[in-house]
Coordinates of C-alpha atoms in Angstrom, one line a residue:
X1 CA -11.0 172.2 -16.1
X2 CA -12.8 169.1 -15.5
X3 CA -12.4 167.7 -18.8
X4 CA -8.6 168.3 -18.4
X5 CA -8.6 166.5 -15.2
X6 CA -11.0 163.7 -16.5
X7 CA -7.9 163.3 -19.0
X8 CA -5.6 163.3 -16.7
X9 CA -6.8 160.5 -15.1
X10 CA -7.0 158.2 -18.3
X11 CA -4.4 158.8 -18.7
X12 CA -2.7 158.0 -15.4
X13 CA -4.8 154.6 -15.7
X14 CA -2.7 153.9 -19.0
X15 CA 0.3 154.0 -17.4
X16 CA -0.7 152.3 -14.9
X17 CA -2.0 149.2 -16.9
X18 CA 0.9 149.8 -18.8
X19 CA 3.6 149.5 -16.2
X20 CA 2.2 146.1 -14.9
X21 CA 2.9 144.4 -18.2
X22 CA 6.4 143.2 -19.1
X23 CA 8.6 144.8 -20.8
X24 CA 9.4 142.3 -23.2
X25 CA 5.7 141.9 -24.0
X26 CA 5.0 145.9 -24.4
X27 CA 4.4 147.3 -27.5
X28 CA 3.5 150.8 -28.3
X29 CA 0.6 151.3 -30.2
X30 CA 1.9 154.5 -32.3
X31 CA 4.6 152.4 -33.6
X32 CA 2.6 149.3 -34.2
X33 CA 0.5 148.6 -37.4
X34 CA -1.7 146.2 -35.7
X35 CA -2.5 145.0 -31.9
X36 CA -1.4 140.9 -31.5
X37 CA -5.0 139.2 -31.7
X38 CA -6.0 135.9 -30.3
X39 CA -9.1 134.0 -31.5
X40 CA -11.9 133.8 -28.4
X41 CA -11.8 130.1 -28.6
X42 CA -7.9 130.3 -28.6
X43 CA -8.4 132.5 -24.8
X44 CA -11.3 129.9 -23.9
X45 CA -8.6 127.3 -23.7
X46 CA -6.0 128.7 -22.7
X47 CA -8.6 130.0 -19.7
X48 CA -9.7 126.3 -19.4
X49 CA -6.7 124.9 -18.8
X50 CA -6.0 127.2 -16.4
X51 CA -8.7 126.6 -13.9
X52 CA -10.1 123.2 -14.5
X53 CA -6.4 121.4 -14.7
X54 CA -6.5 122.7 -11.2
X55 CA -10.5 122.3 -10.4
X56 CA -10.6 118.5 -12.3
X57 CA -7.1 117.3 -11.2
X58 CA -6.1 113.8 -13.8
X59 CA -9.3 114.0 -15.2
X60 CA -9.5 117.1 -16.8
X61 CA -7.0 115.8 -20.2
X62 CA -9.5 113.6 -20.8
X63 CA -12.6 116.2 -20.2
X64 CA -10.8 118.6 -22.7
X65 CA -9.8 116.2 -25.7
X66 CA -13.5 115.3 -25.3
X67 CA -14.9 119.0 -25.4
X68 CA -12.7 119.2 -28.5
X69 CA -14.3 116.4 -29.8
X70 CA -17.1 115.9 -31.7
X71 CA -20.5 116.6 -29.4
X72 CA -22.7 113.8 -29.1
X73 CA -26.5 114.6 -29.9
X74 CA -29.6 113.2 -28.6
X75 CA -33.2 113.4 -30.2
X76 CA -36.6 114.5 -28.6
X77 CA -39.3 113.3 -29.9
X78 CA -42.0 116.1 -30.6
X79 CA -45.1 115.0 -28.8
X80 CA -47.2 117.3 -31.2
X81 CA -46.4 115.1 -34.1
X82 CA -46.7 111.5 -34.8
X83 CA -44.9 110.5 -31.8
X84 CA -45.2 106.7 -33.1
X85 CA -44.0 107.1 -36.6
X86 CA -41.0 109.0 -35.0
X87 CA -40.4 107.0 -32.7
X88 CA -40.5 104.0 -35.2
X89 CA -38.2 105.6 -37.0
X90 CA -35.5 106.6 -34.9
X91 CA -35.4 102.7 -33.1
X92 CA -34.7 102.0 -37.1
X93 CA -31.4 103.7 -36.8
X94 CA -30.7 101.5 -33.7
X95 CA -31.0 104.4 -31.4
X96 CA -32.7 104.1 -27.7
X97 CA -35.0 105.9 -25.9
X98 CA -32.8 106.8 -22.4
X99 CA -35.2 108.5 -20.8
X100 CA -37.7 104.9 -21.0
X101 CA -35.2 102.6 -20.4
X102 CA -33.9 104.1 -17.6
X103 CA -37.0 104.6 -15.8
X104 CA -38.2 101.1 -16.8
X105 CA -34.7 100.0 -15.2
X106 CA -34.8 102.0 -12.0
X107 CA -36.9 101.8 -8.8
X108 CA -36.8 104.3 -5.9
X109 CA -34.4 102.1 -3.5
X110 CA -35.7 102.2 0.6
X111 CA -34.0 104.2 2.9
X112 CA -33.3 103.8 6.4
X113 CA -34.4 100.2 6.2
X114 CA -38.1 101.7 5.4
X115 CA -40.2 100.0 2.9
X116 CA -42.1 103.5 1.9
X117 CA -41.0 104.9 -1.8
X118 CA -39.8 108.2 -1.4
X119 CA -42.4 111.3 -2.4
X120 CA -42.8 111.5 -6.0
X121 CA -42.2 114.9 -5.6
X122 CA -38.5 114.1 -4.6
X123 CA -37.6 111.6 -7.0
X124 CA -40.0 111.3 -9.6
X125 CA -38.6 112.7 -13.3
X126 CA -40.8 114.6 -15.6
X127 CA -43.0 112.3 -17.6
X128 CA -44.0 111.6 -21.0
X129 CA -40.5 112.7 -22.6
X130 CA -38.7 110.3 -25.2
X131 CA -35.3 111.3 -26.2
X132 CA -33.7 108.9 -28.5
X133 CA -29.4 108.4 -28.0
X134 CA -26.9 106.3 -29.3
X135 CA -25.3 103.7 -27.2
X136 CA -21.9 104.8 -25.4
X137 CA -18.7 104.4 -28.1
X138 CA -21.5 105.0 -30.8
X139 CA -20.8 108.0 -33.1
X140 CA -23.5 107.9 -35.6
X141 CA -25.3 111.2 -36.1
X142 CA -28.8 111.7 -36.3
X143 CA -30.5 113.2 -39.6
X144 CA -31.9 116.5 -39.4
X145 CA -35.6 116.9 -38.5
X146 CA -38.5 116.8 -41.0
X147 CA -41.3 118.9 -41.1
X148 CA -43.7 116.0 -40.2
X149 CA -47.8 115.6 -41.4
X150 CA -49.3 117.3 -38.4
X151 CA -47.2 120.5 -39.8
X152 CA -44.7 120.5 -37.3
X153 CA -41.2 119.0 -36.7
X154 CA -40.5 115.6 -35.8
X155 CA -38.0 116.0 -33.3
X156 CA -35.8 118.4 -31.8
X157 CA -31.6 117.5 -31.5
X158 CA -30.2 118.9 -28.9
X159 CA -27.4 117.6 -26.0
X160 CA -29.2 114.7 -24.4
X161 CA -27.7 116.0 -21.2
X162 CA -29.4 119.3 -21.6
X163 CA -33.2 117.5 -21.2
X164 CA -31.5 116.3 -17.4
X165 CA -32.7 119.8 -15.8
X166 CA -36.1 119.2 -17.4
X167 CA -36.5 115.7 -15.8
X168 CA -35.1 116.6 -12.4
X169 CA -37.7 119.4 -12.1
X170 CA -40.2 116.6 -11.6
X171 CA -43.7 117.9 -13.2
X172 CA -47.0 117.2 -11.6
X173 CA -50.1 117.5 -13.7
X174 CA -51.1 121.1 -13.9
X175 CA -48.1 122.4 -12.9
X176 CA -47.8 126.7 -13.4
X177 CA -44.4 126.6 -14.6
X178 CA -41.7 129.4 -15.1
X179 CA -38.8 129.0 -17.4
X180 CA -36.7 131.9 -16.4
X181 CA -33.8 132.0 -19.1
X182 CA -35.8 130.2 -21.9
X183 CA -33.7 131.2 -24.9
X184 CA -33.3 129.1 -27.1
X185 CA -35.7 127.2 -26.4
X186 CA -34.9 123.6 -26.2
X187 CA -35.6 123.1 -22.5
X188 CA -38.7 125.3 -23.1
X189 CA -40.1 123.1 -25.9
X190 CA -38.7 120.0 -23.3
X191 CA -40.8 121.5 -20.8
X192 CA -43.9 121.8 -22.8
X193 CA -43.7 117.8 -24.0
X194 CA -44.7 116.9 -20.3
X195 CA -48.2 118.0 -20.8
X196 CA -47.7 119.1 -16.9
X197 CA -47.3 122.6 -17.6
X198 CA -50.2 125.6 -17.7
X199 CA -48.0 128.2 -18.3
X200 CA -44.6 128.7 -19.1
X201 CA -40.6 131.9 -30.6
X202 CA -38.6 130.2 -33.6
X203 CA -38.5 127.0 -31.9
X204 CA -42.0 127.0 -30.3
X205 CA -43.2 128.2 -33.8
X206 CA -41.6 124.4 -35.3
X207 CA -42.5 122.4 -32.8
X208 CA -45.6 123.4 -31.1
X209 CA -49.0 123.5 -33.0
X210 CA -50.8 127.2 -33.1
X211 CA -53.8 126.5 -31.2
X212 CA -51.6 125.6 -28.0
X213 CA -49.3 128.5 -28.3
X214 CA -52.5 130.7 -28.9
X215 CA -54.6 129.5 -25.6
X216 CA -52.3 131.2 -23.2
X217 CA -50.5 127.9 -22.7
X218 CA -47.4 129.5 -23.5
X219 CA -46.5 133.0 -22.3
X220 CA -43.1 134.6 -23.6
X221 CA -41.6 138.0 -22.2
X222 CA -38.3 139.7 -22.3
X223 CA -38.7 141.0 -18.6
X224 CA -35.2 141.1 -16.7
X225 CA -35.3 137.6 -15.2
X226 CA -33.7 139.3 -12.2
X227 CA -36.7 141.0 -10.9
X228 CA -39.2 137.9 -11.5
X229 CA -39.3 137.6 -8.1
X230 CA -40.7 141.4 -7.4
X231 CA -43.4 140.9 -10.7
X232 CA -44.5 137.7 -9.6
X233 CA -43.3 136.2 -6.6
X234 CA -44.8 133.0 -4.7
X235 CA -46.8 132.5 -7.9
X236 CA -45.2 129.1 -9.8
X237 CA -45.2 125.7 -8.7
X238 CA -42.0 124.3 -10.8
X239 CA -39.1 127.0 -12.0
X240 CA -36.2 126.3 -14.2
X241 CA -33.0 128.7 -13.9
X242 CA -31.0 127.9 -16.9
X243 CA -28.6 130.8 -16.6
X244 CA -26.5 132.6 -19.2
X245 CA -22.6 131.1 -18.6
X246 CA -19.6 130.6 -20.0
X247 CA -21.1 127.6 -22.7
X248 CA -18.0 126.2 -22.2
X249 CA -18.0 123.7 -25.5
X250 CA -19.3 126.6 -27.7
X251 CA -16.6 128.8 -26.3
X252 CA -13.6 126.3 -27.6
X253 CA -15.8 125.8 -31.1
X254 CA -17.3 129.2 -32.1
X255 CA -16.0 132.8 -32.4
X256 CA -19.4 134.0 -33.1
X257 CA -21.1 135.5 -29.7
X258 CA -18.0 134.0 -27.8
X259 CA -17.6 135.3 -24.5
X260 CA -14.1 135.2 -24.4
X261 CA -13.7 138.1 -26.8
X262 CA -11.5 140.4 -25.3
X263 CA -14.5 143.1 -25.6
X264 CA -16.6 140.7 -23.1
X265 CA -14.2 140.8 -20.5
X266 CA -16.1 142.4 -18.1
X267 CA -19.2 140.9 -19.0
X268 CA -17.8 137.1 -18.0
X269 CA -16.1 138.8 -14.8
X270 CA -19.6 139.4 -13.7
X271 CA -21.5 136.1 -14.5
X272 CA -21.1 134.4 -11.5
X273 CA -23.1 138.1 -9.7
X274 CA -26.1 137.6 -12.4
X275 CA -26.2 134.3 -12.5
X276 CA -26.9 134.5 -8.2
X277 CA -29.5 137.1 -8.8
X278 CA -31.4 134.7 -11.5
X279 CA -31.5 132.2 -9.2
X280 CA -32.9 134.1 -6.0
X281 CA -35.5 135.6 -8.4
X282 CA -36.6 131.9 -9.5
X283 CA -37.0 130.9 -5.8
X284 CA -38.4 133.9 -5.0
X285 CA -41.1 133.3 -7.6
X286 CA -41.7 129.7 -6.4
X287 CA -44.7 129.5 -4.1
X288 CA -43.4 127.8 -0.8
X289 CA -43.1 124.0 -1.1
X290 CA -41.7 124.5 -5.0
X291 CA -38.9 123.4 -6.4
X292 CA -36.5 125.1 -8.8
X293 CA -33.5 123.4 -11.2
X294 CA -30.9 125.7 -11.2
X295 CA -28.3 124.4 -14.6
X296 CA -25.6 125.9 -16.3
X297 CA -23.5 124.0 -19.4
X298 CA -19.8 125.3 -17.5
X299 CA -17.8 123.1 -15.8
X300 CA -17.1 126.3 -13.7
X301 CA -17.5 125.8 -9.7
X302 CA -17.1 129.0 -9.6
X303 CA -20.6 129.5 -11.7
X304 CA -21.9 126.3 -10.3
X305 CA -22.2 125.2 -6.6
X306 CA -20.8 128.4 -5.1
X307 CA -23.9 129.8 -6.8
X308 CA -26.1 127.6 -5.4
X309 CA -24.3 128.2 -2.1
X310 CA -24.6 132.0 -2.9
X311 CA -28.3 132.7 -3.5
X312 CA -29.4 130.5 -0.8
X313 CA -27.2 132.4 1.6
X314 CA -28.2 135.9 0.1
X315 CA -32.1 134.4 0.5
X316 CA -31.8 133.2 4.2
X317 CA -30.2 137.1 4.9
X318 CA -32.5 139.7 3.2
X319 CA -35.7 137.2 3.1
X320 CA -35.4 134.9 5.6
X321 CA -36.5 132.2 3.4
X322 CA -35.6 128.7 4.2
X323 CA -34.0 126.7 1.4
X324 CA -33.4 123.1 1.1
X325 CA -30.8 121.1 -2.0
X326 CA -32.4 118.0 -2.7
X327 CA -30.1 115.1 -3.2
X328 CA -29.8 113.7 -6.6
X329 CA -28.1 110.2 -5.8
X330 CA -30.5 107.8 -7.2
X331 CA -31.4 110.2 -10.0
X332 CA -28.0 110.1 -10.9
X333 CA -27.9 106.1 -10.8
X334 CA -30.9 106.5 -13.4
X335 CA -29.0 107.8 -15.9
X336 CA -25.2 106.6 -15.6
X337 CA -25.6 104.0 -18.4
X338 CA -25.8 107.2 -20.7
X339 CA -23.8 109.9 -18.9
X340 CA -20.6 110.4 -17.2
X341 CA -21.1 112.2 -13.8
X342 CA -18.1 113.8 -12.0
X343 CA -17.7 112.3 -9.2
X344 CA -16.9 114.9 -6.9
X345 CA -19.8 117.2 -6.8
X346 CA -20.5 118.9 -3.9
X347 CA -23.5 120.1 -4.5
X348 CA -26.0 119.0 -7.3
X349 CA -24.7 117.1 -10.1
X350 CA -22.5 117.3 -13.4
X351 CA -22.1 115.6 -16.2
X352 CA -18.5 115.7 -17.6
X353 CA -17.9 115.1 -21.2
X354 CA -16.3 111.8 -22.1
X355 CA -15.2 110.5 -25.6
X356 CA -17.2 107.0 -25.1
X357 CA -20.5 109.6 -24.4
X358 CA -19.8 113.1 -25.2
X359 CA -22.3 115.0 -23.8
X360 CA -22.1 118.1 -21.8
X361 CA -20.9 119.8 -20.0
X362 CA -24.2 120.2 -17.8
X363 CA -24.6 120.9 -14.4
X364 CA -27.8 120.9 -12.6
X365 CA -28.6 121.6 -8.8
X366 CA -32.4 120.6 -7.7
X367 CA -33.8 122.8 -4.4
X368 CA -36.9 123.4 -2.8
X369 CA -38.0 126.7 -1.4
X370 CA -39.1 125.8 2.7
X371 CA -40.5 129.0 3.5

């Protein structure tokens, strides 16, 4: 009996989804040799254009010929290998370090008509990390990394834009450091270059030497981010929430682990919900005058600032915890000479592809846990 009425009610469901689609677009599958199939990156755009020609207004044509485009790569030098050689090296190709020049470039500016620099704490970017670009309206590509004399890789490429979370975080000597969502590793291996961090495996096996990965320095787990905050909460001083998303560039370029196939539906539906409960485990974990990066590379609002907004509401209802955005202004002015930042941001900041510097998407949101 109950597996007739379990029937029963698939069967009512069928109908029901059925009913709700066109006739002219119906098709019955007893009669049909094969389902109509759309590529995921066909649905990405089609999703894309959607939503951001509303969120982005007249700039999203230009955002979307440029995530089409070619993506535009930056280096990282590998601070475990002959950092001078490389860097040598990749000034040969006429490429710049951004990260140098923009620090050398930019001073904290007074505010309120003090004289006082601003607490390191608040401005300050991560040190010691050289990533090498190509000027704005450059194409040139980078060669691949070498396996250097010290045994390890030169440098790491990566989107230049994705080593902004890493130097927002601003690392203090001896910083305990989480990395919540490390995989694949690139912010992870950014993170390590500091020399700041105590504690944070194909990438860490190129580019970091054996004897650092086997003195504890490193510690790598596939425990449900979600419930870092019950294992160890109030524990790290610096935490980095790069959360799963909708990767919107891979999404219009790759079918492979595309989460617009039709079978991940439900799985992108629910993004925004885990990416909120990442992020109030990461705060959780930070000890009380911490700060946490939360990043995504979407353009999505929807997986951006309302998550932001989202976690620290849930936080200041269930926990009580106070927590405070930390403005980005003048860390934005840093780096405009090599990004484009949208405008418009409400909360935190995003960089926006652009054909004259294609990097991105990536959005990044700084915060510092009060209570």
């Amino acid at each position: 009996m109950a597996a007739l009425v379990v029937r029963g009610v698939r069967d009512m469901l069928k109908r029901a989804d059925f009913a709700t689609v066109p006739r002219r677009h119906r098709h019955k599958k007893k009669w049909a040799t094969t389902e109509p199939k759309f590529p995921a990156t066909r649905l990405a755009l089609q999703n894309f254009d959607m939503t951001y020609s509303v969120q982005f207004g007249d700039l999203w044509p230009s955002i979307r010929v440029s995530l089409l485009s070619e993506q535009k790569y930056g280096a990282l030098v590998n601070n475990f290998a002959a950092q001078d050689h490389v860097s040598a090296e990749l000034e040969q190709l006429s490429a710049r370090d951004f990260v140098k020049e923009a620090i050398s470039h930019g001073e904290p500016e007074p505010e309120n008509g003090q004289t006082a620099a601003p607490s390191p704490a608040s401005w300050a970017c991560s040190p010691n990390l050289q990533c090498f670009t190509f000027a704005r309206g450059d194409v040139s590509c980078f060669p691949p990394a070498r396996l250097g004399s010290l045994g390890v890789m030169d440098y790491y490429l990566m989107d230049a834009a994705s080593l902004l979370p890493v130097l927002a975080l601003g690392l203090q000597p001896g910083d305990t450091v989480l990395d919540l969502c490390a995989a694949p590793g690139g912010k992870t291996l950014a993170l390590l270059q500091t020399s700041c961090c105590r504690r944070l495996q194909k990438v860490l096996h190129s580019y970091v030497p054996q004897d650092i990965r086997d003195k504890n320095r490193v510690r790598v787990t596939s425990w449900d981010g979600r419930k870092w905050g019950e294992l160890e909460g109030d524990t790290y001083d610096r935490v980095l929430v790069d959360v799963p998303c909708t990767t919107d560039r891979h999404s219009l370029h790759e079918e492979e682990n595309n989460i617009f196939q039709r079978s991940r539906k439900k799985e992108r539906q629910m993004l925004p919900m885990l990416q909120v409960q990442l992020l109030a485990a990461g705060l959780l974990a930070t000890k009380p005058g911490g700060h946490v990066v939360y990043s995504t590379c979407s353009l999505s609002h929807l997986q951006n600032e309302y998550v932001v907004q989202g976690a620290i509401e849930l936080l200041a209802s269930q926990y009580s915890m106070e927590v405070q955005v930390e403005g980005l202004t003048h860390f934005r002015k840093l780096f405009m000479d090599t990004f484009s930042f949208f405008p418009s941001c409400q909360v935190g900041e995003l960089v926006i592809p652009n054909l004259m510097a294609n990097f991105g998407p990536m959005y990044f949101c700084k915060m510092c846990r009060m209570t």
